[in-house]
PDB file of C-alpha atoms and ligand atoms in Angstrom:
ATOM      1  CA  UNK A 198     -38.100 -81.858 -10.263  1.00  0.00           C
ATOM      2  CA  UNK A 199     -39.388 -82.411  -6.602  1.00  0.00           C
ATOM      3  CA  UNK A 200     -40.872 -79.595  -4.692  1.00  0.00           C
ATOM      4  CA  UNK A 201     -40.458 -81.310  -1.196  1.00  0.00           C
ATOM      5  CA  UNK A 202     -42.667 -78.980   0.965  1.00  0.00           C
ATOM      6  CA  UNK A 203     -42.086 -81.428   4.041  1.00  0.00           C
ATOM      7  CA  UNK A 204     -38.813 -80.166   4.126  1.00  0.00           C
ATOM      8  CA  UNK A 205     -37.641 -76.691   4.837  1.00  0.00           C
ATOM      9  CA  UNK A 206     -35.787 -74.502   2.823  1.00  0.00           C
ATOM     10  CA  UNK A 207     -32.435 -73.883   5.077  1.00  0.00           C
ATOM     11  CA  UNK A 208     -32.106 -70.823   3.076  1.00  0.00           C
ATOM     12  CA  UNK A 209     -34.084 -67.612   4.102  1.00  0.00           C
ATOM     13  CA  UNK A 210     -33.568 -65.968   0.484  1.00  0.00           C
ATOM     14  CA  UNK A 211     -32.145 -66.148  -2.911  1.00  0.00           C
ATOM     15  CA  UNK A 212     -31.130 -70.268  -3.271  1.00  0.00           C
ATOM     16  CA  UNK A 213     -32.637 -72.905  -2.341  1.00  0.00           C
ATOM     17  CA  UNK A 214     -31.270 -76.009  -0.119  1.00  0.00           C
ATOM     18  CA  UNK A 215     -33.066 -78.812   1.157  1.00  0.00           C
ATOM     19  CA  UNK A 216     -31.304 -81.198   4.019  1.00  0.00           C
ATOM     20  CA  UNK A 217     -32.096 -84.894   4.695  1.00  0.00           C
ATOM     21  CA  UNK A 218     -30.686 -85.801   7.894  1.00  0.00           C
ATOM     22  CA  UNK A 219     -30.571 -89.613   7.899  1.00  0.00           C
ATOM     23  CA  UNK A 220     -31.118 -90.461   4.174  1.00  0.00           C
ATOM     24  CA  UNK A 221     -28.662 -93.325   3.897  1.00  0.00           C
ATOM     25  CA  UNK A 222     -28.690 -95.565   7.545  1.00  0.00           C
ATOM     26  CA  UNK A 223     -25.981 -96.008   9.738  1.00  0.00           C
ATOM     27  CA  UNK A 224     -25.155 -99.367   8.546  1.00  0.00           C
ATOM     28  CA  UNK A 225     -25.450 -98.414   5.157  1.00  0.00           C
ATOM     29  CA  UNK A 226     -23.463 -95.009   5.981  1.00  0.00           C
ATOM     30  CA  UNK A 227     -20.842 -97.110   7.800  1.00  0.00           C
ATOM     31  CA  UNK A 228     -20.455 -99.355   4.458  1.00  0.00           C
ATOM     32  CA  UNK A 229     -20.029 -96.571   2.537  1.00  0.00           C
ATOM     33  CA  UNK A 230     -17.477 -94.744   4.691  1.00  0.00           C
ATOM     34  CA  UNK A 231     -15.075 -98.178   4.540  1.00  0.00           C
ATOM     35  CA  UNK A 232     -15.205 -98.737   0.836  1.00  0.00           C
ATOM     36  CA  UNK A 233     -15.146 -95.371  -0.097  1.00  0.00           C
ATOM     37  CA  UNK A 234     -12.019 -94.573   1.988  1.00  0.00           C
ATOM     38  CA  UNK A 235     -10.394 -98.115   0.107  1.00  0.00           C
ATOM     39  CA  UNK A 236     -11.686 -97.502  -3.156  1.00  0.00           C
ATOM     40  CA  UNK A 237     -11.207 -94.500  -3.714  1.00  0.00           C
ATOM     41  CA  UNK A 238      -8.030 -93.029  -5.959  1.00  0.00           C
ATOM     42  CA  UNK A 239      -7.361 -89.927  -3.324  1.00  0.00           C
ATOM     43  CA  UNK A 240      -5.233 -87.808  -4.290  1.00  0.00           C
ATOM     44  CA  UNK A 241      -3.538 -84.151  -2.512  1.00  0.00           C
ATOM     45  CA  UNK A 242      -3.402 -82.018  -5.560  1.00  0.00           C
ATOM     46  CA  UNK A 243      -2.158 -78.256  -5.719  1.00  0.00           C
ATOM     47  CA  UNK A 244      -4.232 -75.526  -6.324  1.00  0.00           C
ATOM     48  CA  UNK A 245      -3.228 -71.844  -7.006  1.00  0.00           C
ATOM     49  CA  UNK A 246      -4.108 -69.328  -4.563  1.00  0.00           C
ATOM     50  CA  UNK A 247      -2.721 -65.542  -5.846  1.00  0.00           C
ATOM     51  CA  UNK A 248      -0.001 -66.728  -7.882  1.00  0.00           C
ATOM     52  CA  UNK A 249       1.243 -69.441  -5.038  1.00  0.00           C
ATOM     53  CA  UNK A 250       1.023 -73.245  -5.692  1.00  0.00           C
ATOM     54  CA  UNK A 251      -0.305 -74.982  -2.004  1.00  0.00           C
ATOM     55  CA  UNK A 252      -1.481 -77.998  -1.500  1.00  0.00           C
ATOM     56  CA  UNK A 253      -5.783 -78.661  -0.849  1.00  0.00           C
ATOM     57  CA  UNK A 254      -6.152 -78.779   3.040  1.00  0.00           C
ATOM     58  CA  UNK A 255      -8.228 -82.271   2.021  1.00  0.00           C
ATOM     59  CA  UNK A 256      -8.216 -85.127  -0.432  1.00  0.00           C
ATOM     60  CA  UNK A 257      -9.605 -85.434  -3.464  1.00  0.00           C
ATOM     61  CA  UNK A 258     -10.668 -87.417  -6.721  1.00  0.00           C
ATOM     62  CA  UNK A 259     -13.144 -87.290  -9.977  1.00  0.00           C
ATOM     63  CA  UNK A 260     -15.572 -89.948 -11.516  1.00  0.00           C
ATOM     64  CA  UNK A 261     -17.999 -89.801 -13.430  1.00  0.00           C
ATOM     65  CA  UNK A 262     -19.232 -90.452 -17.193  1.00  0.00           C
ATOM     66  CA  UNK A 263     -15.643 -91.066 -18.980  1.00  0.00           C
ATOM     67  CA  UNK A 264     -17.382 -88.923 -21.813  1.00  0.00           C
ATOM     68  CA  UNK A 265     -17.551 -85.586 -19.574  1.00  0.00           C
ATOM     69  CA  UNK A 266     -14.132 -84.137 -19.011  1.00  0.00           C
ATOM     70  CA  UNK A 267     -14.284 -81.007 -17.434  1.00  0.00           C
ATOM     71  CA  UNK A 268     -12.151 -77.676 -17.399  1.00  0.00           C
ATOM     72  CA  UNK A 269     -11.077 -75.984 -14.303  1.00  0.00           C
ATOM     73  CA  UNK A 270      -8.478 -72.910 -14.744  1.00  0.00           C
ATOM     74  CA  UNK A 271      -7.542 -74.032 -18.044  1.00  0.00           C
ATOM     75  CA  UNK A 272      -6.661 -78.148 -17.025  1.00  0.00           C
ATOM     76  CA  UNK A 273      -8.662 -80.247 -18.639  1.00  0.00           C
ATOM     77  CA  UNK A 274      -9.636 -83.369 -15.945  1.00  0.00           C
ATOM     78  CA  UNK A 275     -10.908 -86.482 -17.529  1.00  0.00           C
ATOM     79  CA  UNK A 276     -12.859 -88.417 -14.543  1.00  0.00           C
ATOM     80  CA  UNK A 277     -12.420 -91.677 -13.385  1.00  0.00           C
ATOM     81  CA  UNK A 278     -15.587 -94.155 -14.381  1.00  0.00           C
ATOM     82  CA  UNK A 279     -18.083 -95.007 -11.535  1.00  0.00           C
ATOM     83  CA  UNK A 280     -17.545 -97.409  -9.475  1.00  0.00           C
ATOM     84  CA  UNK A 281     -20.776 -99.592  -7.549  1.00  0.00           C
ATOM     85  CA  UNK A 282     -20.914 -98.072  -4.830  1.00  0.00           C
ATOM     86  CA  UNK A 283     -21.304 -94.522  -6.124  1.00  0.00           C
ATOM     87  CA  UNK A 284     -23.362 -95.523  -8.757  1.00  0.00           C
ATOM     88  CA  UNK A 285     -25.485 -96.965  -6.235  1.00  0.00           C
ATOM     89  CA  UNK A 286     -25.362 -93.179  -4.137  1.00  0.00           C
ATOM     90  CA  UNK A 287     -26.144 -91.907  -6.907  1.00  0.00           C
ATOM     91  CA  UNK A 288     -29.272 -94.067  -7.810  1.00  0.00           C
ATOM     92  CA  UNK A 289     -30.594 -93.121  -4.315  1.00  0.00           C
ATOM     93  CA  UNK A 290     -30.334 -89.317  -4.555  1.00  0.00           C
ATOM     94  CA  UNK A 291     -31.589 -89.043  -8.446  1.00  0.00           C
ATOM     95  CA  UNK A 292     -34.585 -90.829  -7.380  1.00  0.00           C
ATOM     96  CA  UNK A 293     -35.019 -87.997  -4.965  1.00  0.00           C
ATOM     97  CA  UNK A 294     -33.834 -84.914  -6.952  1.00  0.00           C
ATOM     98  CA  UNK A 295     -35.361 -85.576  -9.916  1.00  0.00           C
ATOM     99  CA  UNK A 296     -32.341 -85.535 -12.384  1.00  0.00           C
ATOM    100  CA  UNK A 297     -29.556 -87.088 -13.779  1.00  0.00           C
ATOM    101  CA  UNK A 298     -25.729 -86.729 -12.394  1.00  0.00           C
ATOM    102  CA  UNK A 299     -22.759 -86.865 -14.636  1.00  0.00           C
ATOM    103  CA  UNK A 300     -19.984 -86.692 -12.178  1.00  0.00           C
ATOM    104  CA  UNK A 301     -19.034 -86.574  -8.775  1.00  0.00           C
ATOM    105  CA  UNK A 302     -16.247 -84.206  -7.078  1.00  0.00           C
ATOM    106  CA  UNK A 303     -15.006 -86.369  -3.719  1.00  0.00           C
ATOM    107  CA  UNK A 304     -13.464 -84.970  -0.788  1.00  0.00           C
ATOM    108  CA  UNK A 305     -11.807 -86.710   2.154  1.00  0.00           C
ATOM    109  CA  UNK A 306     -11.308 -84.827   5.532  1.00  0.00           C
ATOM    110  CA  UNK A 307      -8.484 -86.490   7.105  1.00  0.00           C
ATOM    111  CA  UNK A 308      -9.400 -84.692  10.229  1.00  0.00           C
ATOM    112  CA  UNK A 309     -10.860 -81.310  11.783  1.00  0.00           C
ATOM    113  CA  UNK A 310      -7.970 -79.396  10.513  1.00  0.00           C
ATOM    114  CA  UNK A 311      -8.918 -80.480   6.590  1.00  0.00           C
ATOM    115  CA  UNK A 312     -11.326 -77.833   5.236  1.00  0.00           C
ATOM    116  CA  UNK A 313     -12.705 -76.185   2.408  1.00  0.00           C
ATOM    117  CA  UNK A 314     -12.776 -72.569   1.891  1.00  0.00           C
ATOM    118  CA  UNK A 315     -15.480 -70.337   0.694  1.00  0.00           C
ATOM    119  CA  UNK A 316     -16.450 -70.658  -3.054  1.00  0.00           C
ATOM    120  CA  UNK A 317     -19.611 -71.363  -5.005  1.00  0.00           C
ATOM    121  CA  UNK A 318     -19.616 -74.436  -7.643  1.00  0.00           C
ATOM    122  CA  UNK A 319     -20.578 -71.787 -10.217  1.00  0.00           C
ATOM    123  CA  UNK A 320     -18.308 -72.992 -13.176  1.00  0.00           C
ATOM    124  CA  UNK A 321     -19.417 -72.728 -16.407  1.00  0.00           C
ATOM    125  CA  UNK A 322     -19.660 -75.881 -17.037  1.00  0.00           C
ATOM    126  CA  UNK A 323     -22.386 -76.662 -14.953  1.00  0.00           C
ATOM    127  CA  UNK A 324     -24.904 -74.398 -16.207  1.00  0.00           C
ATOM    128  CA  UNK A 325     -27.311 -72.070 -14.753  1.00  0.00           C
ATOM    129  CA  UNK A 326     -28.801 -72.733 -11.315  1.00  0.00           C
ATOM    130  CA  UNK A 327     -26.783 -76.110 -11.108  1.00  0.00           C
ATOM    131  CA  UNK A 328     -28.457 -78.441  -9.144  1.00  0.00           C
ATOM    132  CA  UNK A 329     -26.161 -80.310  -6.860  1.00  0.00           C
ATOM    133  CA  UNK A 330     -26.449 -83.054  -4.393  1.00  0.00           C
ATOM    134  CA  UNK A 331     -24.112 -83.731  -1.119  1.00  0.00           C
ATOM    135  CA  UNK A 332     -23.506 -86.426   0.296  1.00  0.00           C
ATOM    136  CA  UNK A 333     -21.817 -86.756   3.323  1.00  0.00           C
ATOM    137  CA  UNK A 334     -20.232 -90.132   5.554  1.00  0.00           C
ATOM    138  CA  UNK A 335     -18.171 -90.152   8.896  1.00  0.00           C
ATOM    139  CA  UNK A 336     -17.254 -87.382  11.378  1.00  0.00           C
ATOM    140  CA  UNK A 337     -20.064 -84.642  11.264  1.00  0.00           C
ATOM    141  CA  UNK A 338     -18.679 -81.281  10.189  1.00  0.00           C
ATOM    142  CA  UNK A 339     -20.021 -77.854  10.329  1.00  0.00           C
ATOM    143  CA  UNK A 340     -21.212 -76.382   6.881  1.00  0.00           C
ATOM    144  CA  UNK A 341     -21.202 -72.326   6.501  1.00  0.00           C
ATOM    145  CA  UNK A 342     -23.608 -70.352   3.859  1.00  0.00           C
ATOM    146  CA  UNK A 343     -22.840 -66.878   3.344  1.00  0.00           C
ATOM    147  CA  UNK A 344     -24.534 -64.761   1.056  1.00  0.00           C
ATOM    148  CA  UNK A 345     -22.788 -62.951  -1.705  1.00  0.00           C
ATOM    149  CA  UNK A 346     -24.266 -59.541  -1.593  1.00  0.00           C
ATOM    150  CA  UNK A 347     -25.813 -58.959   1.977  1.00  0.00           C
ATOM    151  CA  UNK A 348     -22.835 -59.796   3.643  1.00  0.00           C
ATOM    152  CA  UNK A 349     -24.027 -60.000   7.238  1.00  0.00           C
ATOM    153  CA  UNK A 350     -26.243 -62.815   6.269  1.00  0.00           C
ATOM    154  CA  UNK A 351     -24.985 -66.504   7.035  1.00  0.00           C
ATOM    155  CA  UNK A 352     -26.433 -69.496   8.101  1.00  0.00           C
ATOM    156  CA  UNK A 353     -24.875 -72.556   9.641  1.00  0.00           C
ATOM    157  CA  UNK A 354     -25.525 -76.673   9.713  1.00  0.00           C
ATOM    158  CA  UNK A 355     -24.213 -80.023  10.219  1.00  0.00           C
ATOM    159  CA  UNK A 356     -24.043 -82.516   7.923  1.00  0.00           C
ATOM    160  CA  UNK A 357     -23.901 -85.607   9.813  1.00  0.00           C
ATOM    161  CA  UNK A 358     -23.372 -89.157   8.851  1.00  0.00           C
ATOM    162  CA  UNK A 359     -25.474 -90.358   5.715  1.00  0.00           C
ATOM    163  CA  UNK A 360     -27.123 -87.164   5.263  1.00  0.00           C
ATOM    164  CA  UNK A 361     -28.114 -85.870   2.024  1.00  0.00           C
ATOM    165  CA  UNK A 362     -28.377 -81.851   1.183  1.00  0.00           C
ATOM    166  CA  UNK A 363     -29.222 -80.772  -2.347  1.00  0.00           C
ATOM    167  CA  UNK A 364     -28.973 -77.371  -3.493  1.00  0.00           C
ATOM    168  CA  UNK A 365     -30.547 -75.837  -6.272  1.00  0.00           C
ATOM    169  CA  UNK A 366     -32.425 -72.832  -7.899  1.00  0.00           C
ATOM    170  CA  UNK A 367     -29.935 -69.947  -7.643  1.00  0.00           C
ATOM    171  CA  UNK A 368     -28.091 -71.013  -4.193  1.00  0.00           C
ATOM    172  CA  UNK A 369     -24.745 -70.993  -6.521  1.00  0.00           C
ATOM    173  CA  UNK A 370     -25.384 -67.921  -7.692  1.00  0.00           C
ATOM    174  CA  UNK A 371     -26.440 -65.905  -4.231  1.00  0.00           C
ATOM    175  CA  UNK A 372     -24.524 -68.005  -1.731  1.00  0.00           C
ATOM    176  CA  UNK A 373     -20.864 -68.823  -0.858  1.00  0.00           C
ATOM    177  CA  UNK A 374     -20.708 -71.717   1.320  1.00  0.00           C
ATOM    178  CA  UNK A 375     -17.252 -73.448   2.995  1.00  0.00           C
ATOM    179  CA  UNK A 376     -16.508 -76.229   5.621  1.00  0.00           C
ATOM    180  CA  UNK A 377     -14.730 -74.855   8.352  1.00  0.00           C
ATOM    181  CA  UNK A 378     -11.628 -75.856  10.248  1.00  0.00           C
ATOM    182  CA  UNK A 379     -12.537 -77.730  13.897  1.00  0.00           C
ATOM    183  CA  UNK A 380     -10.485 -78.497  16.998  1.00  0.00           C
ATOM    184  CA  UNK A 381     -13.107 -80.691  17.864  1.00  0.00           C
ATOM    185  CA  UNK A 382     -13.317 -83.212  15.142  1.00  0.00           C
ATOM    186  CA  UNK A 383     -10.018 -85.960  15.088  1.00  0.00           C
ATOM    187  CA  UNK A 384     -11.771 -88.237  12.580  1.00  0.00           C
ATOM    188  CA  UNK A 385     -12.256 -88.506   9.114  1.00  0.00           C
ATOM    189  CA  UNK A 386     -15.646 -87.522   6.823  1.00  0.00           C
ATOM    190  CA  UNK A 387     -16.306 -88.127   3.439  1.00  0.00           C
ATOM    191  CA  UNK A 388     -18.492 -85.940   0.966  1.00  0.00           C
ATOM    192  CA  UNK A 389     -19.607 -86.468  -2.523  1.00  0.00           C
ATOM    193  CA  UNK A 390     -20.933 -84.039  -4.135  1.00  0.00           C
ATOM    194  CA  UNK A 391     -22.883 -85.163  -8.085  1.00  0.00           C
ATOM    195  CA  UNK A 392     -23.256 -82.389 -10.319  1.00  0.00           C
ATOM    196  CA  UNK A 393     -24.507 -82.453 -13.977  1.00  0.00           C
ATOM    197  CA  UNK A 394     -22.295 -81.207 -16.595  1.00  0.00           C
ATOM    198  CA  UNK A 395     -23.915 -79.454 -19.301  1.00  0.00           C
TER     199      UNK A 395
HETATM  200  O1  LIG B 192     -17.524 -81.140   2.039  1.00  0.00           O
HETATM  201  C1  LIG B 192     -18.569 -80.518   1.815  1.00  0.00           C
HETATM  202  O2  LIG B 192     -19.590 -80.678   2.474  1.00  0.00           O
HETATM  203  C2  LIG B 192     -18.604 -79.483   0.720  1.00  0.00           C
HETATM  204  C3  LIG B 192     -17.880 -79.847  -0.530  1.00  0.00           C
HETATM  205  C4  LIG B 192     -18.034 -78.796  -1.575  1.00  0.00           C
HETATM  206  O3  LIG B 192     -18.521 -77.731  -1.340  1.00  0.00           O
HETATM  207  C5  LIG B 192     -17.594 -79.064  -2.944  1.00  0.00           C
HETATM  208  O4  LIG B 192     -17.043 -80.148  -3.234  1.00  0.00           O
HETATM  209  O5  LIG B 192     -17.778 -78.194  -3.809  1.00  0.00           O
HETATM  210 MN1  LIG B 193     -19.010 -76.625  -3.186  1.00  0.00          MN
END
């Protein structure tokens, strides 16, 4: 795997997580933003949050190798296959990071008021210190770390249009990390994020 010393660790402790402003162009990023919003199967699904069913403040859908289903609180999700334009994504960020992705979790932000809360992508099923690589398209949105033990400590970015972040090491393990609610923000953003499943 890449080192990338050029690029600074956004994390002061504990994790690791690198952030390439830029790494897709705006035409490129702009491409990406249309099709995906088309070709993508979105979906609102329910989740369960202390015994209530609500609905995800976002969109969402699941590709990835048809082989790799995955288990998430004891549903069994088979993904959708890949389709060209995140296999091509997903050509451009392995040839950064170093490794192979099996699937990809998407997420549509309708608007500022579409979030996600705190949580680490610590499942089982991807392993220990997963590596995983965010992608992001359209309206730039804040993105929160906290860290799991020393609660005071939090650190805050943007991940703007065609930027890349990829987290790694034990970031999953050490840090929550969410993206907040805005007032500010009336159109939509996109963000991938490839993970390997083990
Ligand atoms: O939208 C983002 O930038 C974060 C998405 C995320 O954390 C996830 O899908 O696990
Ligand atoms: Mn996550």
């Amino acid at each position: 795997m890449e080192t990338f010393p050029y690029i600074t660790n956004l994390l002061p402790k504990d994790g690791d997580a690198r952030l390439f402003p830029g790494f897709f162009t705006p035409a490129e990023s702009d491409r990406f933003l249309d099709t995906l919003t088309r070709d993508i199967q979105w979906k609102q699904e329910p989740i369960t949050i202390m015994g209530r069913q609500v609905m995800q403040p976002r969109l969402t859908a699941w590709y990835g190798d048809v082989h790799k289903s995955y288990t998430y609180s004891g549903v069994t999700m088979r993904p959708l296959p890949w389709n060209d334009a995140l296999l091509n994504i997903r050509a451009r960020i392995e040839a950064v990071a170093g490794v192979a992705f099996t699937s990809a979790l998407l997420n549509f932000y309708r608007d500022g008021n579409d979030s996600m809360g705190w949580h680490r992508d610590n499942e089982k099923s991807l392993g220990p210190q997963p590596v995983i690589g965010s992608v992001s398209f359209g309206a730039a949105r804040y993105f929160h770390f906290k860290h799991a033990k020393d609660k005071d400590l939090r650190i805050k970015t943007v991940l703007t249009h065609g930027s890349f972040l990829l987290m790694r090491g034990q970031t999953q393990e050490n840090w929550y990390h969410s993206v907040p609610k805005t007032a500010r923000v009336a159109e939509p953003r996109i963000n991938i994020t490839f993970r390997i499943i083990v």
